[in-house]
XYZ file of C-alpha atoms in Angstrom:
767
model
C 75.294 131.714 85.071
C 75.352 132.636 81.592
C 78.093 131.081 79.012
C 80.172 133.335 76.538
C 82.872 132.609 74.730
C 84.802 136.232 74.930
C 84.077 138.288 78.158
C 85.511 142.112 77.889
C 86.065 143.835 81.260
C 85.504 147.663 80.576
C 84.146 149.787 77.274
C 87.234 152.418 77.606
C 88.467 152.251 73.847
C 90.367 148.737 74.666
C 87.604 146.982 75.317
C 85.539 148.779 72.720
C 88.411 147.665 69.896
C 88.605 144.049 71.082
C 84.731 143.802 70.801
C 85.746 145.338 67.224
C 88.129 143.043 66.449
C 86.178 139.681 67.846
C 83.071 140.898 66.099
C 84.827 140.883 62.684
C 85.525 137.602 63.044
C 81.979 136.547 64.061
C 83.643 135.180 67.843
C 80.662 135.564 70.340
C 81.539 138.318 73.013
C 79.828 140.739 75.746
C 81.478 143.806 77.664
C 80.839 144.626 80.671
C 81.486 148.103 82.293
C 81.068 149.273 85.365
C 80.125 153.101 84.528
C 76.416 153.987 82.767
C 78.190 154.887 79.541
C 81.234 154.087 77.461
C 84.329 155.616 77.120
C 83.923 157.223 80.659
C 87.410 157.419 81.506
C 86.829 160.436 78.139
C 83.682 162.082 79.255
C 83.724 162.093 83.226
C 87.018 161.860 83.811
C 88.698 164.642 81.845
C 88.811 168.224 81.500
C 87.351 170.305 78.893
C 90.037 171.310 76.747
C 91.102 168.214 76.153
C 92.548 167.282 72.566
C 94.589 164.124 71.224
C 98.421 164.965 71.699
C 98.503 162.256 68.749
C 97.909 162.683 65.367
C 94.487 161.563 64.638
C 96.200 158.569 62.492
C 97.586 156.777 65.080
C 94.730 157.208 67.368
C 92.030 155.126 65.205
C 90.442 151.818 66.315
C 90.584 149.320 63.844
C 88.016 148.701 61.040
C 86.593 152.215 61.739
C 88.930 155.473 60.211
C 88.291 159.154 61.674
C 86.184 160.806 59.274
C 88.281 162.683 56.527
C 87.530 166.272 57.420
C 88.154 165.729 61.412
C 91.200 167.445 62.712
C 94.718 166.028 63.016
C 95.050 166.800 66.590
C 90.675 165.294 67.593
C 89.496 167.294 70.606
C 87.918 165.659 73.377
C 83.800 166.279 72.651
C 84.590 164.483 68.731
C 86.674 161.890 70.034
C 83.729 160.779 72.268
C 81.494 161.153 69.601
C 83.701 158.918 67.587
C 83.262 156.377 70.396
C 79.504 156.476 70.153
C 79.533 155.731 66.603
C 82.207 153.221 66.707
C 80.084 151.191 69.219
C 76.816 152.064 67.287
C 78.344 151.253 63.512
C 80.458 147.928 64.597
C 77.433 146.964 66.811
C 79.205 146.788 70.071
C 76.174 146.167 73.110
C 78.160 146.952 76.681
C 76.522 145.580 79.304
C 76.331 148.906 81.751
C 76.652 149.067 86.373
C 78.382 145.686 85.641
C 80.946 146.407 88.339
C 82.948 142.865 88.599
C 83.773 141.426 92.365
C 85.853 138.301 90.507
C 86.741 136.433 88.745
C 88.804 133.151 88.626
C 89.498 130.133 86.182
C 88.221 126.777 87.254
C 90.514 124.119 86.085
C 87.613 121.300 86.361
C 85.511 123.229 83.771
C 87.796 125.389 81.952
C 86.227 128.311 81.711
C 86.528 131.794 83.301
C 83.800 132.534 86.305
C 83.154 135.856 86.464
C 80.700 137.196 89.359
C 78.917 140.615 88.774
C 77.609 142.936 90.823
C 74.096 144.704 88.564
C 74.490 148.482 90.400
C 71.416 149.447 88.584
C 69.085 146.114 89.763
C 71.364 145.419 93.485
C 71.700 141.853 91.929
C 74.438 139.460 91.451
C 75.126 137.653 88.073
C 77.393 135.045 86.911
C 79.087 135.030 83.598
C 81.272 131.662 82.764
C 83.683 132.240 80.004
C 86.267 130.430 77.551
C 88.336 133.097 77.122
C 88.698 136.691 79.365
C 89.618 140.209 78.213
C 91.070 142.757 80.547
C 90.355 146.082 79.207
C 90.134 148.224 82.131
C 93.041 149.322 81.296
C 96.568 151.309 83.733
C 94.444 154.218 83.953
C 91.651 152.807 85.701
C 91.553 154.393 89.214
C 93.092 158.011 89.943
C 96.272 158.306 92.512
C 97.146 161.233 94.898
C 100.592 160.776 96.920
C 100.285 160.463 100.799
C 102.522 163.555 101.164
C 103.219 164.488 104.787
C 99.969 166.939 105.851
C 97.661 166.449 103.091
C 95.106 165.229 105.687
C 94.915 168.692 107.121
C 94.841 171.231 104.138
C 93.029 173.612 104.789
C 92.301 174.261 100.679
C 90.995 171.940 98.354
C 92.182 169.400 96.911
C 91.020 166.924 93.795
C 92.887 164.838 91.220
C 92.970 165.880 87.626
C 90.162 163.385 86.360
C 87.911 165.701 88.761
C 89.135 168.486 87.162
C 87.113 170.062 84.054
C 87.579 173.791 83.795
C 89.439 176.908 85.659
C 86.041 178.629 86.139
C 85.946 178.008 89.808
C 89.591 178.589 91.047
C 89.821 181.576 89.422
C 91.770 184.600 91.929
C 92.754 181.266 93.577
C 96.105 179.621 94.540
C 96.376 176.891 92.388
C 99.464 174.258 92.614
C 99.448 171.492 89.835
C 101.656 168.684 90.974
C 102.590 166.324 88.033
C 104.698 167.815 84.757
C 103.360 165.522 82.298
C 100.952 166.072 79.770
C 97.574 166.605 82.092
C 99.789 168.585 85.158
C 100.686 171.461 82.384
C 97.803 171.579 80.392
C 95.434 172.110 83.731
C 98.094 174.313 84.140
C 97.845 176.562 81.708
C 93.436 176.031 81.540
C 93.942 177.809 85.322
C 96.140 180.371 84.254
C 93.812 181.689 81.365
C 91.113 181.072 83.732
C 92.712 183.684 86.470
C 94.037 181.435 88.569
C 97.624 182.247 90.053
C 98.942 178.698 88.954
C 102.310 177.140 90.160
C 103.697 173.161 88.825
C 105.328 171.194 90.578
C 108.182 169.162 88.632
C 108.967 166.072 90.251
C 111.347 164.752 87.915
C 112.668 165.240 84.807
C 110.878 165.535 81.598
C 110.923 166.137 77.970
C 108.941 169.008 76.503
C 107.713 168.590 73.139
C 105.259 169.978 70.595
C 102.272 168.439 68.844
C 104.549 168.678 65.812
C 107.335 167.448 66.887
C 105.944 164.280 68.311
C 104.106 163.399 64.773
C 107.591 163.728 63.134
C 109.261 161.849 65.451
C 106.268 158.903 64.515
C 106.760 159.265 61.099
C 110.440 158.831 60.920
C 110.216 155.692 63.910
C 109.012 153.750 60.832
C 112.134 154.287 58.897
C 114.630 155.025 61.576
C 115.786 153.407 64.836
C 114.517 154.987 67.741
C 117.936 156.521 69.174
C 118.411 158.693 65.935
C 114.878 159.234 65.848
C 115.164 160.893 70.085
C 118.586 162.183 69.104
C 116.298 164.627 66.279
C 113.480 165.646 68.205
C 115.582 166.843 70.994
C 117.513 168.693 68.617
C 114.353 169.718 67.796
C 112.978 170.663 71.144
C 115.624 172.622 72.376
C 115.450 175.267 68.600
C 112.274 175.574 69.596
C 111.745 175.624 73.441
C 115.039 176.521 74.498
C 117.092 175.658 77.412
C 114.057 174.832 79.460
C 116.155 174.008 82.702
C 116.336 177.861 83.335
C 112.975 177.451 83.942
C 113.051 174.220 86.829
C 112.191 171.969 83.930
C 115.104 169.357 83.382
C 114.446 167.084 80.418
C 115.341 163.552 80.964
C 119.266 161.947 79.790
C 117.454 158.840 77.859
C 115.636 160.157 74.651
C 112.032 160.705 74.898
C 110.949 157.629 72.823
C 113.067 155.418 74.021
C 112.007 156.151 77.367
C 108.312 155.098 76.333
C 109.741 151.854 75.069
C 111.187 151.082 77.926
C 109.097 152.497 81.113
C 106.197 153.942 78.935
C 106.338 157.198 80.260
C 105.060 159.928 77.593
C 107.235 163.126 76.919
C 104.804 165.537 77.756
C 103.500 167.800 75.053
C 103.421 171.931 75.398
C 99.977 173.038 74.670
C 101.289 176.735 75.717
C 102.435 176.663 79.371
C 106.087 176.697 78.180
C 105.419 180.058 77.027
C 103.929 180.839 80.507
C 106.237 179.835 82.187
C 108.507 181.889 80.741
C 106.964 184.365 81.192
C 106.462 183.746 85.094
C 102.651 183.685 84.583
C 102.931 179.864 85.850
C 105.623 179.473 88.730
C 107.420 176.130 88.871
C 108.950 174.278 91.863
C 110.681 171.278 92.834
C 108.935 168.280 94.847
C 107.083 169.221 97.851
C 108.532 168.278 101.465
C 105.523 169.174 103.969
C 102.176 170.892 104.252
C 101.063 172.865 106.690
C 97.728 174.371 106.831
C 97.572 176.373 103.370
C 101.357 176.758 103.657
C 102.973 174.325 101.303
C 107.369 173.975 102.191
C 109.437 172.613 98.830
C 112.640 170.642 98.324
C 114.011 173.906 97.609
C 113.000 175.804 100.987
C 111.061 177.846 99.369
C 107.341 178.249 101.103
C 104.035 179.334 99.507
C 100.462 179.581 100.936
C 97.327 177.743 98.035
C 93.705 178.013 97.905
C 93.743 174.392 96.228
C 95.723 171.541 94.898
C 95.315 169.518 92.240
C 97.434 166.047 91.703
C 98.100 164.748 87.867
C 99.846 162.086 89.193
C 98.803 159.827 87.345
C 96.252 156.549 87.420
C 96.619 153.019 88.819
C 95.407 149.303 87.780
C 92.650 147.633 89.895
C 92.484 144.598 87.676
C 94.566 142.671 91.244
C 90.976 143.618 93.207
C 88.690 141.561 91.690
C 91.193 139.038 89.372
C 91.448 135.581 91.652
C 93.959 134.807 89.144
C 96.259 135.595 85.900
C 99.557 135.963 88.281
C 101.691 134.798 85.260
C 100.553 137.694 83.359
C 99.795 140.338 85.847
C 102.057 141.645 88.583
C 100.815 142.701 92.488
C 100.415 146.192 91.339
C 98.184 145.302 88.383
C 100.231 145.458 85.838
C 101.892 143.248 82.904
C 104.882 141.062 83.844
C 106.402 141.647 80.152
C 107.148 144.219 78.233
C 105.827 145.123 75.075
C 105.313 143.711 72.795
C 104.628 140.042 74.712
C 102.163 141.346 77.160
C 98.874 140.952 75.947
C 98.860 137.091 76.541
C 98.903 134.997 79.153
C 97.466 131.386 80.333
C 94.692 129.979 80.218
C 92.466 131.704 77.816
C 93.507 135.699 79.406
C 93.882 138.473 77.645
C 94.735 142.046 78.451
C 93.900 145.200 76.123
C 95.237 148.617 76.671
C 98.216 148.434 79.276
C 101.143 148.594 76.543
C 101.362 152.338 77.916
C 101.227 153.314 74.245
C 98.248 154.653 73.840
C 95.518 154.453 71.456
C 98.016 152.998 69.050
C 98.781 150.362 71.417
C 95.051 149.793 72.211
C 94.145 149.170 68.469
C 97.835 146.467 68.589
C 96.505 144.737 71.560
C 92.616 144.036 70.582
C 93.625 142.940 66.556
C 96.532 140.622 68.545
C 94.097 139.350 71.033
C 91.237 138.466 68.448
C 93.690 136.834 65.786
C 95.053 134.840 68.851
C 91.753 133.760 70.404
C 90.842 133.013 66.652
C 92.779 130.465 66.103
C 92.019 129.296 69.321
C 88.823 128.246 68.627
C 90.174 127.257 64.902
C 92.715 124.494 66.706
C 89.922 123.043 68.753
C 88.153 122.693 65.758
C 90.839 121.615 63.823
C 90.921 118.170 61.369
C 94.034 115.855 61.767
C 95.618 113.277 59.701
C 98.833 111.719 58.761
C 99.172 113.526 55.316
C 97.721 117.327 54.455
C 97.793 117.114 50.713
C 97.626 120.996 49.283
C 96.490 121.120 45.520
C 94.179 118.503 43.582
C 95.668 118.871 40.315
C 96.823 115.031 38.947
C 100.002 115.513 41.550
C 97.628 116.379 44.463
C 95.304 113.473 43.213
C 97.635 110.668 42.426
C 99.312 111.569 46.137
C 95.889 110.810 47.772
C 94.879 108.421 45.618
C 98.892 105.902 46.388
C 98.074 106.974 50.074
C 94.276 105.774 50.213
C 95.636 102.141 48.413
C 98.415 101.742 51.764
C 95.306 102.849 54.071
C 97.610 106.258 54.935
C 94.809 109.060 56.615
C 95.172 111.947 54.253
C 93.310 115.773 53.661
C 93.112 117.524 50.700
C 93.022 121.130 50.172
C 92.082 122.794 46.894
C 91.497 126.720 46.270
C 89.222 126.343 43.678
C 85.468 124.962 43.286
C 86.897 121.591 41.935
C 89.511 118.958 41.658
C 92.326 119.877 38.324
C 91.120 123.130 37.558
C 94.170 123.609 35.650
C 92.938 121.637 32.856
C 88.687 122.728 33.621
C 89.183 126.513 33.662
C 92.707 127.300 32.254
C 92.661 125.349 29.327
C 92.238 126.203 25.317
C 89.531 123.796 24.164
C 91.818 121.902 21.505
C 93.987 120.653 23.846
C 95.311 116.961 23.451
C 98.107 115.473 25.902
C 101.491 115.733 23.899
C 102.670 112.795 25.006
C 101.494 109.296 24.125
C 99.009 107.948 26.458
C 101.217 105.158 28.276
C 102.943 108.237 29.794
C 100.746 110.444 30.926
C 98.996 108.023 33.187
C 98.545 108.400 37.008
C 99.593 105.985 39.366
C 97.489 102.299 39.537
C 95.136 103.253 36.648
C 95.763 103.252 33.040
C 93.563 104.759 30.170
C 90.952 102.773 28.462
C 92.474 100.659 26.043
C 89.655 102.179 23.607
C 90.955 106.409 24.477
C 93.604 107.658 21.536
C 97.324 107.517 21.706
C 97.177 111.576 22.472
C 94.306 111.954 24.740
C 92.035 115.042 24.273
C 91.304 117.363 27.219
C 87.801 116.780 27.964
C 88.298 112.598 27.288
C 91.727 113.196 30.054
C 89.074 115.778 31.964
C 87.045 112.924 32.347
C 89.591 110.412 33.388
C 90.637 112.274 36.240
C 86.923 112.152 37.694
C 86.631 108.539 37.310
C 90.540 108.237 38.879
C 88.677 110.303 41.719
C 85.460 108.054 42.390
C 87.679 104.686 41.514
C 90.536 105.736 44.555
C 88.084 107.388 46.776
C 89.842 111.289 46.395
C 87.550 113.342 48.073
C 88.973 116.947 47.768
C 87.901 119.518 50.371
C 87.185 122.531 47.987
C 87.133 126.091 48.037
C 90.293 125.960 50.541
C 92.958 128.366 49.973
C 96.281 127.757 51.909
C 96.827 130.995 54.060
C 99.766 129.371 55.823
C 101.678 126.323 56.749
C 104.395 125.987 58.896
C 106.357 122.685 61.059
C 105.263 122.903 64.567
C 108.521 121.650 66.526
C 106.205 121.301 69.479
C 103.695 119.323 68.316
C 105.649 117.870 65.743
C 103.179 118.441 63.031
C 102.780 121.269 60.620
C 100.070 123.495 61.081
C 98.487 124.868 57.987
C 95.658 127.103 57.807
C 93.107 127.823 55.379
C 90.189 130.512 54.277
C 87.204 128.821 53.205
C 85.923 130.696 50.471
C 82.406 129.504 50.884
C 82.020 129.845 54.259
C 84.134 133.174 54.624
C 85.538 130.852 57.334
C 89.441 130.557 58.532
C 90.143 126.355 59.013
C 93.055 124.880 60.602
C 94.622 121.385 59.630
C 96.984 119.230 61.481
C 99.394 116.837 59.557
C 102.496 115.023 60.598
C 103.232 114.999 56.595
C 102.804 118.101 54.416
C 102.795 117.668 50.702
C 103.168 120.395 48.230
C 101.022 119.908 44.980
C 100.100 122.842 44.064
C 103.164 122.251 41.597
C 105.364 124.400 39.014
C 101.963 125.750 37.061
C 100.708 127.644 39.704
C 100.093 131.298 38.354
C 100.935 132.903 34.805
C 103.350 134.803 34.325
C 103.127 137.396 31.598
C 106.487 139.560 31.542
C 106.491 143.396 32.226
C 107.180 145.224 28.966
C 107.204 148.648 28.541
C 104.506 149.966 27.605
C 102.245 147.293 28.465
C 100.136 148.568 30.800
C 99.486 151.527 27.855
C 98.800 148.755 24.939
C 95.236 149.914 22.927
C 94.140 146.269 22.522
C 93.897 143.776 24.435
C 95.999 141.426 26.321
C 95.827 138.412 28.498
C 97.735 135.043 29.845
C 96.887 131.588 27.284
C 95.409 130.003 30.971
C 92.434 132.618 29.649
C 92.327 131.540 26.674
C 89.307 129.329 24.978
C 89.465 129.238 21.346
C 89.333 131.894 18.717
C 85.947 132.763 18.149
C 86.515 136.128 19.428
C 89.165 136.800 17.112
C 87.860 136.444 13.695
C 89.839 138.726 11.346
C 91.824 140.114 14.065
C 95.856 140.891 13.816
C 97.017 138.572 16.895
C 100.593 138.262 18.609
C 101.578 135.223 20.928
C 104.248 135.971 22.588
C 106.025 132.213 23.314
C 106.931 129.150 20.944
C 106.338 126.512 23.107
C 103.611 124.334 23.533
C 100.386 126.644 24.204
C 102.236 129.098 21.993
C 102.914 127.331 19.133
C 99.291 125.672 19.035
C 97.303 128.571 20.304
C 98.642 130.597 17.048
C 97.281 127.357 15.740
C 94.305 127.601 16.274
C 93.734 131.540 15.942
C 94.795 131.222 12.111
C 91.969 128.310 12.135
C 89.175 130.447 13.497
C 90.172 133.135 10.987
C 92.531 135.501 12.515
C 95.958 137.042 11.008
C 98.339 134.967 14.019
C 101.498 136.089 14.834
C 104.376 134.329 17.096
C 106.860 136.407 18.729
C 109.529 133.992 19.873
C 112.213 134.529 22.601
C 114.351 132.008 22.262
C 115.640 128.789 20.551
C 113.246 125.567 20.226
C 113.055 122.396 19.578
C 110.355 121.541 17.517
C 109.316 117.553 17.137
C 105.946 115.882 16.482
C 104.524 113.705 18.849
C 105.317 110.279 16.963
C 109.034 111.436 17.367
C 108.782 112.472 21.245
C 106.882 108.578 22.140
C 109.532 107.226 19.914
C 112.403 108.907 22.251
C 110.514 108.438 24.907
C 110.066 104.460 24.181
C 113.883 104.537 23.288
C 114.983 106.219 27.345
C 113.289 103.112 28.866
C 115.238 100.487 27.922
C 118.062 102.740 29.712
C 119.762 104.100 26.296
C 121.636 107.526 27.117
C 119.743 110.985 26.744
C 123.101 112.052 24.694
C 122.170 109.151 21.797
C 118.418 109.919 22.404
C 118.310 113.150 21.230
C 120.631 112.718 18.377
C 118.066 110.595 16.627
C 115.371 112.817 18.177
C 116.973 116.209 16.708
C 118.245 113.877 13.379
C 114.647 112.633 12.714
C 113.467 116.184 13.484
C 115.412 117.975 10.629
C 113.864 114.981 8.546
C 110.989 115.938 8.835
C 111.354 120.044 8.499
C 114.143 120.458 7.982
C 116.499 124.409 8.704
C 113.839 125.912 10.325
C 116.317 128.826 11.409
C 115.407 130.491 8.299
C 112.014 130.816 9.856
C 113.067 132.256 13.005
C 112.744 129.258 14.646
C 116.912 128.858 15.881
C 116.947 124.805 17.178
C 119.095 124.900 21.221
C 122.661 124.064 20.828
C 121.939 121.243 23.500
C 118.866 118.396 22.788
C 115.527 118.532 23.566
C 115.573 115.570 26.043
C 118.967 116.728 27.804
C 116.985 120.415 27.939
C 114.256 118.611 29.894
C 116.081 117.105 32.469
C 118.211 120.043 33.484
C 116.088 123.199 32.594
C 112.761 121.715 32.729
C 112.141 122.862 29.505
C 109.984 120.906 27.294
C 110.105 120.477 23.537
C 107.408 122.031 21.377
C 105.061 119.651 20.202
C 104.217 120.606 16.779
C 100.299 120.252 15.953
C 99.876 121.608 12.411
C 101.341 125.576 12.988
C 104.540 124.533 11.573
C 103.402 124.322 7.944
C 101.411 127.661 8.287
C 104.906 129.349 9.760
C 106.538 127.900 6.512
C 103.341 129.302 4.107
C 103.057 132.800 5.440
C 100.223 132.404 7.652
C 101.756 132.701 10.204
C 104.488 135.373 10.859
C 107.452 134.998 13.686
C 108.895 138.193 14.718
C 111.895 138.045 17.295
C 111.401 139.148 20.989
C 109.186 142.233 22.062
C 110.926 145.873 22.391
C 108.172 147.693 23.354
C 104.638 148.243 23.396
C 102.497 151.623 22.485
C 99.011 152.656 23.006
C 98.333 153.172 19.838
C 98.472 149.018 19.207
C 102.034 149.387 17.997
C 104.380 146.671 19.155
C 108.124 147.053 17.944
C 110.641 143.794 17.950
C 114.072 143.684 18.381
C 115.176 143.507 14.638
C 113.731 147.184 14.633
C 110.534 145.996 12.869
C 106.822 147.505 14.268
C 103.269 145.783 13.515
C 100.333 146.787 14.650
C 98.306 144.046 16.937
C 94.816 144.272 18.217
C 95.497 141.720 20.947
C 98.365 139.994 22.635
C 98.525 136.384 23.645
C 101.036 135.752 26.422
C 102.106 131.625 26.573
C 104.868 132.513 28.735
C 104.371 130.124 31.363
C 103.550 129.624 34.834
C 105.728 130.359 38.554
C 105.271 128.286 41.619
C 103.490 129.743 44.293
C 104.408 127.632 47.228
C 106.612 129.905 49.143
C 103.400 132.462 49.159
C 102.142 130.396 51.868
C 104.844 127.672 53.162
C 107.215 129.525 55.498
C 109.734 127.115 55.295
C 110.913 125.436 51.946
C 112.099 123.184 54.184
C 115.762 122.115 52.432
C 113.251 121.322 49.784
C 112.172 125.116 48.212
C 114.168 127.713 47.137
C 112.725 131.369 47.363
C 110.812 131.112 43.833
C 108.980 128.008 45.136
C 111.315 125.664 42.864
C 112.990 122.567 44.215
C 116.679 123.670 45.040
C 119.772 121.753 42.951
C 120.816 119.960 45.719
C 117.879 117.371 46.639
C 115.109 115.109 44.970
C 112.384 117.222 43.286
C 110.120 115.076 45.874
C 111.556 114.683 49.352
C 112.571 117.593 52.121
C 112.721 117.720 55.331
C 110.135 117.275 59.110
C 107.621 115.714 56.948
C 107.823 117.867 53.890
C 107.301 116.404 50.388
C 106.638 118.133 46.901
C 104.841 116.236 43.781
C 104.689 117.512 40.626
C 107.930 119.750 40.150
C 110.634 117.137 38.916
C 109.751 119.580 35.039
C 108.277 115.524 33.905
C 105.083 116.724 33.112
C 102.333 113.829 33.837
C 105.234 110.666 34.029
C 107.178 113.052 36.419
C 104.315 113.266 38.624
C 103.074 109.863 39.009
C 106.396 109.109 39.839
C 106.314 111.454 42.712
C 103.002 110.219 44.120
C 104.694 106.627 44.987
C 107.438 107.577 45.872
C 105.612 109.711 48.687
C 103.463 107.279 49.543
C 105.777 104.450 49.896
C 108.303 107.118 51.948
C 105.388 108.223 54.132
C 104.415 104.840 54.537
C 108.399 103.212 55.552
C 108.172 106.218 57.923
C 105.182 105.175 59.674
C 106.235 101.588 60.229
C 109.519 102.882 61.296
C 107.815 105.174 64.194
C 105.383 102.045 65.161
C 108.002 99.390 65.607
C 110.147 101.954 67.726
C 106.472 103.076 70.186
C 105.630 99.207 70.454
């Protein structure tokens, strides 16, 4: 018995598309086909003049578009070539001459056991599959109705799947039963071949042109089905007139509504209606009885015919061999559930090509099935821990360390190839911590006594490396979280991450989820008029390392926060002609004033009093800065930090250069142009070689977190109604308090202690 992950039954478009989608995810699969070729319905059981009735953009299979020069409505032979190329290019190798005798699910083995007859070798084969995809479709076996007297008909009768062209019917009276697409197209072909052709319209039908159908399908993307039906029916009446005069009654429900609810397609006219109107093709109602060659119709008319072609559709044969699957298929071999939930059953059973939505439905089925199987396989290999932490910056490292101290299992996921990537990859060389080291240490590990009060970037990175080692924090790097959502049934957070190193998707489960990506996840560059045309260079401050490349150049730094002022200072020291654009009032303090203020705050002195001390000291130190274009806000620096998260700017030497006129200050930018000129709000125009945007960052939490859990708003920041660190269903946020490293340390301790308390309560309830 051959064991395989996925077995697909049928090598028509549905089977090929499903195999292609599985191959895309590197999921092993085989395709079993009873015929000696793929696409046998198209190659062996379709008439010569057939073309796709739907425009090519709705008929492509996944991962391979049609050639750009292909006609809008592809002829049969072109589509057959497309299928052969599809199988070849994507690497699909169906096993032909395999007729499935039975397929049943073995509960003990947790596998589908498939018995197959190899008709080429006249022997049986057995397969064990974790997943089974039925891709034989709804058009598996031609259906001929049991009409009274049909067995004694003295002429020839065939199903439309056996019809190729009208050459053998020239000069004969031929009746086509059915006025769907095959029926009317075969009738048209017979008439062109010299046959005396009639057609049976046994039920009302919508008849449209290919162009009207194309318009309708395009409109369905933007308009409700009811309105689209009204439009296409109106166009059809204008184009074809009142066809009820010719025995072709229209349905009362619209064509696209019928298609969506019953699978019944409208008939697309290829020329038959014109022949019906001229009488070249006769229309009869339902057949009542056949006597020899004489056929009696429902309206009492009688006519003799030499041949009958039944364009009466197909039936599914799935239940002839599928011994399980009653949850998915009814007794007639069709899905019990309507689209779009028709494609998935139990125990790894799927069906493709049963949506009654043509090649478009096949593509959707194939992609859904492959994604679902991929997810199921991922779940089998999923890692599970008490806590999943997203982001291995200082917040994630601190949270993991605090959990490790309490012996709480956790998995730390990081999209970059290292921890603390913001500090290692997206910060400038001369950066130092702007706060004294006692306010920047992570939990349970102070800085070394010999570390400078304001720790340089490289020493802080080394501190983080030591922290990781000391607390045995093990980040899983190169894991970019795609989605995280709370699974109510499992009472777990389900986290999907892309492993960029192996180009695979991985799944993680945890009782608790800590979002530690922080507020500084993605650099923000404002949309300035003309920026995309700017003739110089522009970049975000996260890409700036030093001013070596800007010697002698005019450089504008946008933003007067800590990064902006420090980069402007660094540019000047490297020999650049630096300027700065100040967009809003700013508090400028020095490191000692900040250290003193934060020390006083430890003694529970009110923020209002500390703000008075800080602003007075700043005025004594720097004087009135508004005359240099740097007005102070009305609110105090620590009040602003506590209420808006906006930090005071800590001067590292730039202010002296501003006062001396070595660094120019401008107001907000009004526009930028391709000649490198920048216009400011005060009307000034200046030419710059480069712009560096020190304009802050945004949170990206809501790009992957599917539910804010009462903690995060749509911008990815904590809601105003909550603590910044705790949400619902075990969701936490670390590093969103807008209090820098000091706030990160508090968050990490709070989160770990809260999770420990909750786990203890759960254990007590269980015992």
